Amino acid sequence: MSQEIESTKQSMPDPLPVRDESDTESLENANASENNLQENIPPETTGTEPEESSESGEKPDEMNFIEHLDEIRARLIKAGAAFLVITALAGIYADTLVNEVLIGPLKRSSEAITLQNLVPYGQVSLYLQVVFFSGFVLSFPIIAYQIWKFVEPGLHEKERSASRFIILFISLCFFAGIAFGYFVFLPISLTFFAGFGSSLIKNNIAVQDYISFVMGTLLTTGLVFELPFISYVLSKIGLLTPAFMRFYRKHAIVTLMVVAAIVTPSTDLVTQLVIGVPMILLYEISIWISTYVNRKNNALQYK
């Protein structure tokens, strides 16, 4: 009997330990301190980065390569469509463009120069070149706008707002150069060519050579007048400063006068000044633009 009682005692489980109230309070305090530590951990140490605010004015989401190709194709299609429409409209007035616009400076400069066609398809080629060149010049603002709209998404909001009138600025510079070449440079050059040399030699110019000279002159002057815009871009990215341009102002003036003497057919000083002075003014305007852009960049940097 005593053995059964002893076996029963051994099989009975131990009584549950009684938890002290002080132990419970310490456990709750430990859990609370652990929660406070987790709340105070900065976001960088948790392995998750905070999402950037969409209202920060930074660049938009970047496009992948295929999206860039689609964007380029869409812009090229729009620019090409504008060019074709304006070229078709210019084709309606092809006779006026050839007789009045192309040959007009030659007729007003001298009657001693005559144009002649040397190949059977010469006049067909002449009309096509005049029409396509007119279409390019007139559609230049639209082409520049499509190029700018492709570049614009890669800029910050402040840069886009600062460049709001960039297309107007580019177009004005280009058309100013075209007007200078047509109304100033071409008449001076053609007058000199008509009066130079022996009177026994007739100045019969091939029409293809004449149109190449006119188109080359207008494109050159149009691009030269983009110097203020180039100054704006280089100053915007920090490659050009007004101090640098002022330091080399004398060197630039001498260089521009040498260029004017080279491109000017006449040897007199007045004609060289007619070509050189506008280029010097463009250089001074570029200094002013560079000063303005650098001042804006410094203001944004220390803002």
PDB file of C-alpha atoms in Angstrom:
ATOM      1  CA  MET A   1       0.000   0.000   0.000  1.00  0.00           C
ATOM      2  CA  SER A   2       2.771   2.361   0.819  1.00  0.00           C
ATOM      3  CA  GLN A   3       4.422   1.591  -2.488  1.00  0.00           C
ATOM      4  CA  GLU A   4       1.236   2.537  -4.400  1.00  0.00           C
ATOM      5  CA  ILE A   5       1.052   5.848  -2.535  1.00  0.00           C
ATOM      6  CA  GLU A   6       4.692   6.632  -3.352  1.00  0.00           C
ATOM      7  CA  SER A   7       4.172   5.837  -7.091  1.00  0.00           C
ATOM      8  CA  THR A   8       1.116   8.049  -7.155  1.00  0.00           C
ATOM      9  CA  LYS A   9       3.101  10.932  -5.693  1.00  0.00           C
ATOM     10  CA  GLN A  10       5.847  10.489  -8.264  1.00  0.00           C
ATOM     11  CA  SER A  11       3.363  10.503 -11.216  1.00  0.00           C
ATOM     12  CA  MET A  12       1.657  13.700 -10.135  1.00  0.00           C
ATOM     13  CA  PRO A  13       2.959  16.862 -12.040  1.00  0.00           C
ATOM     14  CA  ASP A  14       4.739  19.630 -10.239  1.00  0.00           C
ATOM     15  CA  PRO A  15       2.564  22.560  -9.272  1.00  0.00           C
ATOM     16  CA  LEU A  16       2.707  25.683 -11.485  1.00  0.00           C
ATOM     17  CA  PRO A  17       5.072  28.336 -10.197  1.00  0.00           C
ATOM     18  CA  VAL A  18       3.400  31.376  -8.814  1.00  0.00           C
ATOM     19  CA  ARG A  19       4.371  34.495 -10.803  1.00  0.00           C
ATOM     20  CA  ASP A  20       5.355  37.399  -8.724  1.00  0.00           C
ATOM     21  CA  GLU A  21       3.735  40.761  -9.495  1.00  0.00           C
ATOM     22  CA  SER A  22       7.151  42.410  -9.658  1.00  0.00           C
ATOM     23  CA  ASP A  23       8.184  40.015 -12.438  1.00  0.00           C
ATOM     24  CA  THR A  24       5.061  40.942 -14.433  1.00  0.00           C
ATOM     25  CA  GLU A  25       5.783  44.645 -14.118  1.00  0.00           C
ATOM     26  CA  SER A  26       9.404  44.210 -15.247  1.00  0.00           C
ATOM     27  CA  LEU A  27       8.287  42.210 -18.283  1.00  0.00           C
ATOM     28  CA  GLU A  28       5.802  44.898 -19.287  1.00  0.00           C
ATOM     29  CA  ASN A  29       8.478  47.583 -18.859  1.00  0.00           C
ATOM     30  CA  ALA A  30      10.872  45.626 -21.069  1.00  0.00           C
ATOM     31  CA  ASN A  31       8.248  45.279 -23.814  1.00  0.00           C
ATOM     32  CA  ALA A  32       7.445  48.985 -23.644  1.00  0.00           C
ATOM     33  CA  SER A  33      11.120  49.969 -23.916  1.00  0.00           C
ATOM     34  CA  GLU A  34      11.544  47.641 -26.883  1.00  0.00           C
ATOM     35  CA  ASN A  35       8.588  49.270 -28.661  1.00  0.00           C
ATOM     36  CA  ASN A  36      10.018  52.729 -28.013  1.00  0.00           C
ATOM     37  CA  LEU A  37      13.356  51.710 -29.514  1.00  0.00           C
ATOM     38  CA  GLN A  38      11.657  50.410 -32.657  1.00  0.00           C
ATOM     39  CA  GLU A  39       9.694  53.641 -33.034  1.00  0.00           C
ATOM     40  CA  ASN A  40      12.847  55.764 -32.706  1.00  0.00           C
ATOM     41  CA  ILE A  41      14.819  53.818 -35.327  1.00  0.00           C
ATOM     42  CA  PRO A  42      15.345  56.124 -38.369  1.00  0.00           C
ATOM     43  CA  PRO A  43      13.947  55.002 -41.754  1.00  0.00           C
ATOM     44  CA  GLU A  44      17.444  54.536 -43.205  1.00  0.00           C
ATOM     45  CA  THR A  45      18.269  51.702 -40.756  1.00  0.00           C
ATOM     46  CA  THR A  46      15.066  49.758 -41.373  1.00  0.00           C
ATOM     47  CA  GLY A  47      16.107  48.899 -44.946  1.00  0.00           C
ATOM     48  CA  THR A  48      13.271  50.835 -46.589  1.00  0.00           C
ATOM     49  CA  GLU A  49      13.835  54.194 -48.214  1.00  0.00           C
ATOM     50  CA  PRO A  50      11.163  56.885 -47.997  1.00  0.00           C
ATOM     51  CA  GLU A  51       9.345  57.671 -51.188  1.00  0.00           C
ATOM     52  CA  GLU A  52      10.217  60.942 -52.840  1.00  0.00           C
ATOM     53  CA  SER A  53       7.548  63.554 -52.901  1.00  0.00           C
ATOM     54  CA  SER A  54       5.972  64.114 -56.263  1.00  0.00           C
ATOM     55  CA  GLU A  55       5.703  67.815 -55.475  1.00  0.00           C
ATOM     56  CA  SER A  56       9.446  68.373 -55.055  1.00  0.00           C
ATOM     57  CA  GLY A  57       9.853  69.792 -58.547  1.00  0.00           C
ATOM     58  CA  GLU A  58      12.487  67.232 -59.499  1.00  0.00           C
ATOM     59  CA  LYS A  59      12.777  65.381 -62.768  1.00  0.00           C
ATOM     60  CA  PRO A  60       9.883  63.131 -63.768  1.00  0.00           C
ATOM     61  CA  ASP A  61      10.185  59.353 -64.032  1.00  0.00           C
ATOM     62  CA  GLU A  62      12.868  58.371 -66.475  1.00  0.00           C
ATOM     63  CA  MET A  63      11.836  56.654 -69.696  1.00  0.00           C
ATOM     64  CA  ASN A  64      13.421  53.471 -70.899  1.00  0.00           C
ATOM     65  CA  PHE A  65      15.169  53.042 -74.243  1.00  0.00           C
ATOM     66  CA  ILE A  66      12.065  51.953 -76.156  1.00  0.00           C
ATOM     67  CA  GLU A  67      10.053  54.884 -74.825  1.00  0.00           C
ATOM     68  CA  HIS A  68      12.829  57.242 -75.909  1.00  0.00           C
ATOM     69  CA  LEU A  69      12.710  55.794 -79.414  1.00  0.00           C
ATOM     70  CA  ASP A  70       8.937  56.184 -79.530  1.00  0.00           C
ATOM     71  CA  GLU A  71       9.255  59.799 -78.367  1.00  0.00           C
ATOM     72  CA  ILE A  72      11.899  60.559 -81.004  1.00  0.00           C
ATOM     73  CA  ARG A  73       9.777  58.971 -83.719  1.00  0.00           C
ATOM     74  CA  ALA A  74       6.694  60.935 -82.701  1.00  0.00           C
ATOM     75  CA  ARG A  75       8.635  64.234 -82.675  1.00  0.00           C
ATOM     76  CA  LEU A  76      10.244  63.497 -86.040  1.00  0.00           C
ATOM     77  CA  ILE A  77       6.882  62.659 -87.563  1.00  0.00           C
ATOM     78  CA  LYS A  78       5.382  65.929 -86.343  1.00  0.00           C
ATOM     79  CA  ALA A  79       8.376  67.976 -87.536  1.00  0.00           C
ATOM     80  CA  GLY A  80       8.398  66.179 -90.889  1.00  0.00           C
ATOM     81  CA  ALA A  81       4.666  66.711 -91.349  1.00  0.00           C
ATOM     82  CA  ALA A  82       5.022  70.441 -90.648  1.00  0.00           C
ATOM     83  CA  PHE A  83       7.945  70.657 -93.059  1.00  0.00           C
ATOM     84  CA  LEU A  84       6.017  68.889 -95.840  1.00  0.00           C
ATOM     85  CA  VAL A  85       2.904  71.040 -95.373  1.00  0.00           C
ATOM     86  CA  ILE A  86       4.866  74.307 -95.445  1.00  0.00           C
ATOM     87  CA  THR A  87       6.942  73.059 -98.402  1.00  0.00           C
ATOM     88  CA  ALA A  88       3.742  72.263-100.296  1.00  0.00           C
ATOM     89  CA  LEU A  89       2.462  75.770 -99.600  1.00  0.00           C
ATOM     90  CA  ALA A  90       5.774  77.193-100.778  1.00  0.00           C
ATOM     91  CA  GLY A  91       5.428  75.154-103.974  1.00  0.00           C
ATOM     92  CA  ILE A  92       2.251  77.079-104.820  1.00  0.00           C
ATOM     93  CA  TYR A  93       4.288  80.291-104.883  1.00  0.00           C
ATOM     94  CA  ALA A  94       7.349  78.745-106.532  1.00  0.00           C
ATOM     95  CA  ASP A  95       7.458  81.288-109.383  1.00  0.00           C
ATOM     96  CA  THR A  96       7.368  84.212-106.952  1.00  0.00           C
ATOM     97  CA  LEU A  97      10.071  82.645-104.799  1.00  0.00           C
ATOM     98  CA  VAL A  98      12.371  82.133-107.786  1.00  0.00           C
ATOM     99  CA  ASN A  99      11.760  85.368-109.682  1.00  0.00           C
ATOM    100  CA  GLU A 100      11.400  87.790-106.787  1.00  0.00           C
ATOM    101  CA  VAL A 101      13.077  86.268-103.748  1.00  0.00           C
ATOM    102  CA  LEU A 102      15.981  84.329-105.266  1.00  0.00           C
ATOM    103  CA  ILE A 103      16.858  86.504-108.243  1.00  0.00           C
ATOM    104  CA  GLY A 104      15.699  89.741-106.601  1.00  0.00           C
ATOM    105  CA  PRO A 105      19.049  90.594-104.906  1.00  0.00           C
ATOM    106  CA  LEU A 106      20.863  90.000-108.195  1.00  0.00           C
ATOM    107  CA  LYS A 107      18.546  92.286-110.156  1.00  0.00           C
ATOM    108  CA  ARG A 108      18.751  95.023-107.538  1.00  0.00           C
ATOM    109  CA  SER A 109      22.545  94.831-107.282  1.00  0.00           C
ATOM    110  CA  SER A 110      23.582  94.925-110.916  1.00  0.00           C
ATOM    111  CA  GLU A 111      22.315  94.204-114.385  1.00  0.00           C
ATOM    112  CA  ALA A 112      25.758  93.155-115.561  1.00  0.00           C
ATOM    113  CA  ILE A 113      25.313  89.660-114.110  1.00  0.00           C
ATOM    114  CA  THR A 114      23.074  87.207-115.920  1.00  0.00           C
ATOM    115  CA  LEU A 115      22.081  83.696-114.971  1.00  0.00           C
ATOM    116  CA  GLN A 116      22.183  80.778-117.361  1.00  0.00           C
ATOM    117  CA  ASN A 117      21.077  77.168-117.234  1.00  0.00           C
ATOM    118  CA  LEU A 118      23.724  74.673-118.337  1.00  0.00           C
ATOM    119  CA  VAL A 119      21.911  71.348-117.924  1.00  0.00           C
ATOM    120  CA  PRO A 120      18.506  70.144-119.212  1.00  0.00           C
ATOM    121  CA  TYR A 121      17.074  69.589-115.731  1.00  0.00           C
ATOM    122  CA  GLY A 122      18.638  72.742-114.298  1.00  0.00           C
ATOM    123  CA  GLN A 123      15.455  74.732-113.781  1.00  0.00           C
ATOM    124  CA  VAL A 124      13.597  71.744-112.345  1.00  0.00           C
ATOM    125  CA  SER A 125      16.393  71.293-109.828  1.00  0.00           C
ATOM    126  CA  LEU A 126      16.393  75.045-109.166  1.00  0.00           C
ATOM    127  CA  TYR A 127      12.684  75.125-108.344  1.00  0.00           C
ATOM    128  CA  LEU A 128      12.927  72.082-106.092  1.00  0.00           C
ATOM    129  CA  GLN A 129      15.858  73.536-104.140  1.00  0.00           C
ATOM    130  CA  VAL A 130      14.116  76.875-103.683  1.00  0.00           C
ATOM    131  CA  VAL A 131      10.879  75.256-102.519  1.00  0.00           C
ATOM    132  CA  PHE A 132      12.554  72.872-100.065  1.00  0.00           C
ATOM    133  CA  PHE A 133      14.850  75.578 -98.716  1.00  0.00           C
ATOM    134  CA  SER A 134      11.884  77.908 -98.196  1.00  0.00           C
ATOM    135  CA  GLY A 135      10.006  75.103 -96.446  1.00  0.00           C
ATOM    136  CA  PHE A 136      12.931  74.521 -94.087  1.00  0.00           C
ATOM    137  CA  VAL A 137      13.350  78.204 -93.227  1.00  0.00           C
ATOM    138  CA  LEU A 138       9.655  78.781 -92.607  1.00  0.00           C
ATOM    139  CA  SER A 139       9.211  75.583 -90.597  1.00  0.00           C
ATOM    140  CA  PHE A 140      12.337  76.172 -88.501  1.00  0.00           C
ATOM    141  CA  PRO A 141      10.391  77.302 -85.380  1.00  0.00           C
ATOM    142  CA  ILE A 142       8.249  74.152 -85.487  1.00  0.00           C
ATOM    143  CA  ILE A 143      11.284  71.891 -85.931  1.00  0.00           C
ATOM    144  CA  ALA A 144      13.064  73.642 -83.065  1.00  0.00           C
ATOM    145  CA  TYR A 145       9.932  73.314 -80.921  1.00  0.00           C
ATOM    146  CA  GLN A 146       9.729  69.543 -81.480  1.00  0.00           C
ATOM    147  CA  ILE A 147      13.415  69.141 -80.604  1.00  0.00           C
ATOM    148  CA  TRP A 148      12.918  71.204 -77.463  1.00  0.00           C
ATOM    149  CA  LYS A 149       9.861  69.194 -76.371  1.00  0.00           C
ATOM    150  CA  PHE A 150      11.959  66.040 -76.601  1.00  0.00           C
ATOM    151  CA  VAL A 151      14.688  67.540 -74.391  1.00  0.00           C
ATOM    152  CA  GLU A 152      12.354  69.297 -71.950  1.00  0.00           C
ATOM    153  CA  PRO A 153      11.260  66.267 -69.815  1.00  0.00           C
ATOM    154  CA  GLY A 154      14.876  65.724 -68.776  1.00  0.00           C
ATOM    155  CA  LEU A 155      15.084  69.157 -67.159  1.00  0.00           C
ATOM    156  CA  HIS A 156      14.098  70.289 -63.698  1.00  0.00           C
ATOM    157  CA  GLU A 157      10.992  72.393 -63.180  1.00  0.00           C
ATOM    158  CA  LYS A 158      13.020  75.550 -62.548  1.00  0.00           C
ATOM    159  CA  GLU A 159      15.013  74.989 -65.739  1.00  0.00           C
ATOM    160  CA  ARG A 160      11.841  74.481 -67.763  1.00  0.00           C
ATOM    161  CA  SER A 161      10.262  77.655 -66.404  1.00  0.00           C
ATOM    162  CA  ALA A 162      13.457  79.630 -67.046  1.00  0.00           C
ATOM    163  CA  SER A 163      13.485  78.407 -70.653  1.00  0.00           C
ATOM    164  CA  ARG A 164       9.860  79.205 -71.392  1.00  0.00           C
ATOM    165  CA  PHE A 165      10.641  81.536 -74.294  1.00  0.00           C
ATOM    166  CA  ILE A 166      13.583  79.556 -75.645  1.00  0.00           C
ATOM    167  CA  ILE A 167      11.889  78.705 -78.963  1.00  0.00           C
ATOM    168  CA  LEU A 168      10.981  82.343 -79.581  1.00  0.00           C
ATOM    169  CA  PHE A 169      14.558  83.346 -78.789  1.00  0.00           C
ATOM    170  CA  ILE A 170      16.073  80.749 -81.145  1.00  0.00           C
ATOM    171  CA  SER A 171      13.674  81.660 -83.958  1.00  0.00           C
ATOM    172  CA  LEU A 172      14.293  85.395 -83.638  1.00  0.00           C
ATOM    173  CA  CYS A 173      18.067  84.867 -83.777  1.00  0.00           C
ATOM    174  CA  PHE A 174      17.767  82.615 -86.837  1.00  0.00           C
ATOM    175  CA  PHE A 175      15.436  84.917 -88.771  1.00  0.00           C
ATOM    176  CA  ALA A 176      17.566  87.940 -87.857  1.00  0.00           C
ATOM    177  CA  GLY A 177      20.556  86.179 -89.379  1.00  0.00           C
ATOM    178  CA  ILE A 178      18.595  85.275 -92.505  1.00  0.00           C
ATOM    179  CA  ALA A 179      17.429  88.887 -92.885  1.00  0.00           C
ATOM    180  CA  PHE A 180      20.973  90.216 -92.399  1.00  0.00           C
ATOM    181  CA  GLY A 181      22.356  87.866 -95.021  1.00  0.00           C
ATOM    182  CA  TYR A 182      19.601  88.628 -97.518  1.00  0.00           C
ATOM    183  CA  PHE A 183      19.308  92.402 -97.175  1.00  0.00           C
ATOM    184  CA  VAL A 184      22.906  93.309 -96.264  1.00  0.00           C
ATOM    185  CA  PHE A 185      25.472  90.687 -97.149  1.00  0.00           C
ATOM    186  CA  LEU A 186      24.101  89.492-100.499  1.00  0.00           C
ATOM    187  CA  PRO A 187      23.673  92.965-102.086  1.00  0.00           C
ATOM    188  CA  ILE A 188      27.187  94.028-101.041  1.00  0.00           C
ATOM    189  CA  SER A 189      28.730  90.817-102.348  1.00  0.00           C
ATOM    190  CA  LEU A 190      26.848  90.812-105.658  1.00  0.00           C
ATOM    191  CA  THR A 191      27.621  94.488-106.290  1.00  0.00           C
ATOM    192  CA  PHE A 192      31.297  93.829-105.770  1.00  0.00           C
ATOM    193  CA  PHE A 193      31.266  90.755-108.026  1.00  0.00           C
ATOM    194  CA  ALA A 194      29.515  92.686-110.790  1.00  0.00           C
ATOM    195  CA  GLY A 195      32.053  95.541-110.801  1.00  0.00           C
ATOM    196  CA  PHE A 196      35.218  93.539-110.326  1.00  0.00           C
ATOM    197  CA  GLY A 197      37.510  92.486-113.163  1.00  0.00           C
ATOM    198  CA  SER A 198      37.789  93.242-116.852  1.00  0.00           C
ATOM    199  CA  SER A 199      34.878  94.739-118.768  1.00  0.00           C
ATOM    200  CA  LEU A 200      35.653  92.403-121.650  1.00  0.00           C
ATOM    201  CA  ILE A 201      34.580  89.385-119.648  1.00  0.00           C
ATOM    202  CA  LYS A 202      30.850  88.802-119.307  1.00  0.00           C
ATOM    203  CA  ASN A 203      29.591  87.679-115.920  1.00  0.00           C
ATOM    204  CA  ASN A 204      27.371  84.799-116.943  1.00  0.00           C
ATOM    205  CA  ILE A 205      26.838  82.723-113.806  1.00  0.00           C
ATOM    206  CA  ALA A 206      25.469  79.192-113.763  1.00  0.00           C
ATOM    207  CA  VAL A 207      22.187  79.177-111.916  1.00  0.00           C
ATOM    208  CA  GLN A 208      23.253  76.194-109.794  1.00  0.00           C
ATOM    209  CA  ASP A 209      26.337  78.056-108.583  1.00  0.00           C
ATOM    210  CA  TYR A 210      24.248  81.121-107.828  1.00  0.00           C
ATOM    211  CA  ILE A 211      21.658  79.271-105.764  1.00  0.00           C
ATOM    212  CA  SER A 212      24.420  77.443-103.876  1.00  0.00           C
ATOM    213  CA  PHE A 213      25.992  80.801-103.033  1.00  0.00           C
ATOM    214  CA  VAL A 214      22.690  82.315-101.864  1.00  0.00           C
ATOM    215  CA  MET A 215      21.599  79.343 -99.770  1.00  0.00           C
ATOM    216  CA  GLY A 216      25.063  78.940 -98.231  1.00  0.00           C
ATOM    217  CA  THR A 217      25.179  82.622 -97.315  1.00  0.00           C
ATOM    218  CA  LEU A 218      21.742  82.630 -95.691  1.00  0.00           C
ATOM    219  CA  LEU A 219      22.384  79.465 -93.699  1.00  0.00           C
ATOM    220  CA  THR A 220      25.759  80.775 -92.524  1.00  0.00           C
ATOM    221  CA  THR A 221      24.390  84.095 -91.326  1.00  0.00           C
ATOM    222  CA  GLY A 222      21.423  82.359 -89.713  1.00  0.00           C
ATOM    223  CA  LEU A 223      23.732  80.085 -87.711  1.00  0.00           C
ATOM    224  CA  VAL A 224      26.146  82.913 -86.823  1.00  0.00           C
ATOM    225  CA  PHE A 225      23.267  84.854 -85.306  1.00  0.00           C
ATOM    226  CA  GLU A 226      22.630  81.917 -82.974  1.00  0.00           C
ATOM    227  CA  LEU A 227      25.711  83.023 -81.001  1.00  0.00           C
ATOM    228  CA  PRO A 228      23.581  84.518 -78.172  1.00  0.00           C
ATOM    229  CA  PHE A 229      21.703  81.248 -77.831  1.00  0.00           C
ATOM    230  CA  ILE A 230      24.970  79.268 -77.748  1.00  0.00           C
ATOM    231  CA  SER A 231      26.210  81.640 -75.072  1.00  0.00           C
ATOM    232  CA  TYR A 232      23.028  81.026 -73.088  1.00  0.00           C
ATOM    233  CA  VAL A 233      23.402  77.234 -73.227  1.00  0.00           C
ATOM    234  CA  LEU A 234      27.116  77.224 -72.357  1.00  0.00           C
ATOM    235  CA  SER A 235      26.525  79.633 -69.484  1.00  0.00           C
ATOM    236  CA  LYS A 236      23.609  77.550 -68.239  1.00  0.00           C
ATOM    237  CA  ILE A 237      25.754  74.412 -67.924  1.00  0.00           C
ATOM    238  CA  GLY A 238      28.656  76.378 -66.439  1.00  0.00           C
ATOM    239  CA  LEU A 239      31.158  76.188 -69.315  1.00  0.00           C
ATOM    240  CA  LEU A 240      31.115  79.920 -70.075  1.00  0.00           C
ATOM    241  CA  THR A 241      31.386  82.917 -67.762  1.00  0.00           C
ATOM    242  CA  PRO A 242      31.088  86.663 -68.449  1.00  0.00           C
ATOM    243  CA  ALA A 243      34.523  87.204 -66.887  1.00  0.00           C
ATOM    244  CA  PHE A 244      36.062  84.895 -69.467  1.00  0.00           C
ATOM    245  CA  MET A 245      34.325  86.681 -72.347  1.00  0.00           C
ATOM    246  CA  ARG A 246      35.296  90.123 -71.049  1.00  0.00           C
ATOM    247  CA  PHE A 247      38.910  89.058 -70.607  1.00  0.00           C
ATOM    248  CA  TYR A 248      39.114  87.913 -74.241  1.00  0.00           C
ATOM    249  CA  ARG A 249      36.983  90.746 -75.656  1.00  0.00           C
ATOM    250  CA  LYS A 250      39.907  92.391 -77.522  1.00  0.00           C
ATOM    251  CA  HIS A 251      40.988  89.068 -78.966  1.00  0.00           C
ATOM    252  CA  ALA A 252      37.429  88.352 -80.063  1.00  0.00           C
ATOM    253  CA  ILE A 253      37.040  91.742 -81.774  1.00  0.00           C
ATOM    254  CA  VAL A 254      40.251  91.265 -83.733  1.00  0.00           C
ATOM    255  CA  THR A 255      39.207  87.734 -84.700  1.00  0.00           C
ATOM    256  CA  LEU A 256      35.760  88.856 -85.827  1.00  0.00           C
ATOM    257  CA  MET A 257      37.208  91.653 -87.957  1.00  0.00           C
ATOM    258  CA  VAL A 258      39.587  89.169 -89.578  1.00  0.00           C
ATOM    259  CA  VAL A 259      36.647  86.869 -90.294  1.00  0.00           C
ATOM    260  CA  ALA A 260      34.721  89.821 -91.743  1.00  0.00           C
ATOM    261  CA  ALA A 261      37.681  90.674 -93.978  1.00  0.00           C
ATOM    262  CA  ILE A 262      37.828  87.073 -95.200  1.00  0.00           C
ATOM    263  CA  VAL A 263      34.145  86.624 -95.954  1.00  0.00           C
ATOM    264  CA  THR A 264      33.700  90.143 -97.363  1.00  0.00           C
ATOM    265  CA  PRO A 265      34.486  90.252-101.082  1.00  0.00           C
ATOM    266  CA  SER A 266      35.309  93.954-101.038  1.00  0.00           C
ATOM    267  CA  THR A 267      38.597  95.314 -99.723  1.00  0.00           C
ATOM    268  CA  ASP A 268      37.267  98.674 -98.468  1.00  0.00           C
ATOM    269  CA  LEU A 269      36.922  99.273 -94.735  1.00  0.00           C
ATOM    270  CA  VAL A 270      33.280 100.355 -94.884  1.00  0.00           C
ATOM    271  CA  THR A 271      32.135  97.027 -96.290  1.00  0.00           C
ATOM    272  CA  GLN A 272      34.167  95.126 -93.713  1.00  0.00           C
ATOM    273  CA  LEU A 273      32.610  97.183 -90.930  1.00  0.00           C
ATOM    274  CA  VAL A 274      29.131  96.446 -92.282  1.00  0.00           C
ATOM    275  CA  ILE A 275      29.856  92.744 -91.772  1.00  0.00           C
ATOM    276  CA  GLY A 276      32.071  92.973 -88.686  1.00  0.00           C
ATOM    277  CA  VAL A 277      30.061  95.384 -86.514  1.00  0.00           C
ATOM    278  CA  PRO A 278      26.959  93.149 -86.269  1.00  0.00           C
ATOM    279  CA  MET A 279      29.141  90.213 -85.206  1.00  0.00           C
ATOM    280  CA  ILE A 280      30.797  92.370 -82.535  1.00  0.00           C
ATOM    281  CA  LEU A 281      27.351  93.432 -81.304  1.00  0.00           C
ATOM    282  CA  LEU A 282      26.372  89.785 -81.127  1.00  0.00           C
ATOM    283  CA  TYR A 283      29.419  89.144 -78.967  1.00  0.00           C
ATOM    284  CA  GLU A 284      28.455  91.976 -76.599  1.00  0.00           C
ATOM    285  CA  ILE A 285      24.890  90.652 -76.397  1.00  0.00           C
ATOM    286  CA  SER A 286      26.328  87.223 -75.576  1.00  0.00           C
ATOM    287  CA  ILE A 287      28.299  88.747 -72.672  1.00  0.00           C
ATOM    288  CA  TRP A 288      25.123  90.318 -71.311  1.00  0.00           C
ATOM    289  CA  ILE A 289      23.241  87.023 -71.631  1.00  0.00           C
ATOM    290  CA  SER A 290      26.062  85.125 -69.908  1.00  0.00           C
ATOM    291  CA  THR A 291      26.021  87.654 -67.059  1.00  0.00           C
ATOM    292  CA  TYR A 292      22.276  87.256 -66.604  1.00  0.00           C
ATOM    293  CA  VAL A 293      22.416  83.447 -66.643  1.00  0.00           C
ATOM    294  CA  ASN A 294      25.327  83.268 -64.185  1.00  0.00           C
ATOM    295  CA  ARG A 295      23.535  85.641 -61.819  1.00  0.00           C
ATOM    296  CA  LYS A 296      20.461  83.417 -61.907  1.00  0.00           C
ATOM    297  CA  ASN A 297      22.566  80.286 -61.357  1.00  0.00           C
ATOM    298  CA  ASN A 298      24.260  81.831 -58.316  1.00  0.00           C
ATOM    299  CA  ALA A 299      20.926  82.920 -56.905  1.00  0.00           C
ATOM    300  CA  LEU A 300      19.545  79.383 -57.214  1.00  0.00           C
ATOM    301  CA  GLN A 301      22.702  77.882 -55.727  1.00  0.00           C
ATOM    302  CA  TYR A 302      22.634  79.956 -52.547  1.00  0.00           C
ATOM    303  CA  LYS A 303      18.864  80.054 -52.220  1.00  0.00           C
TER     304      LYS A 303
END
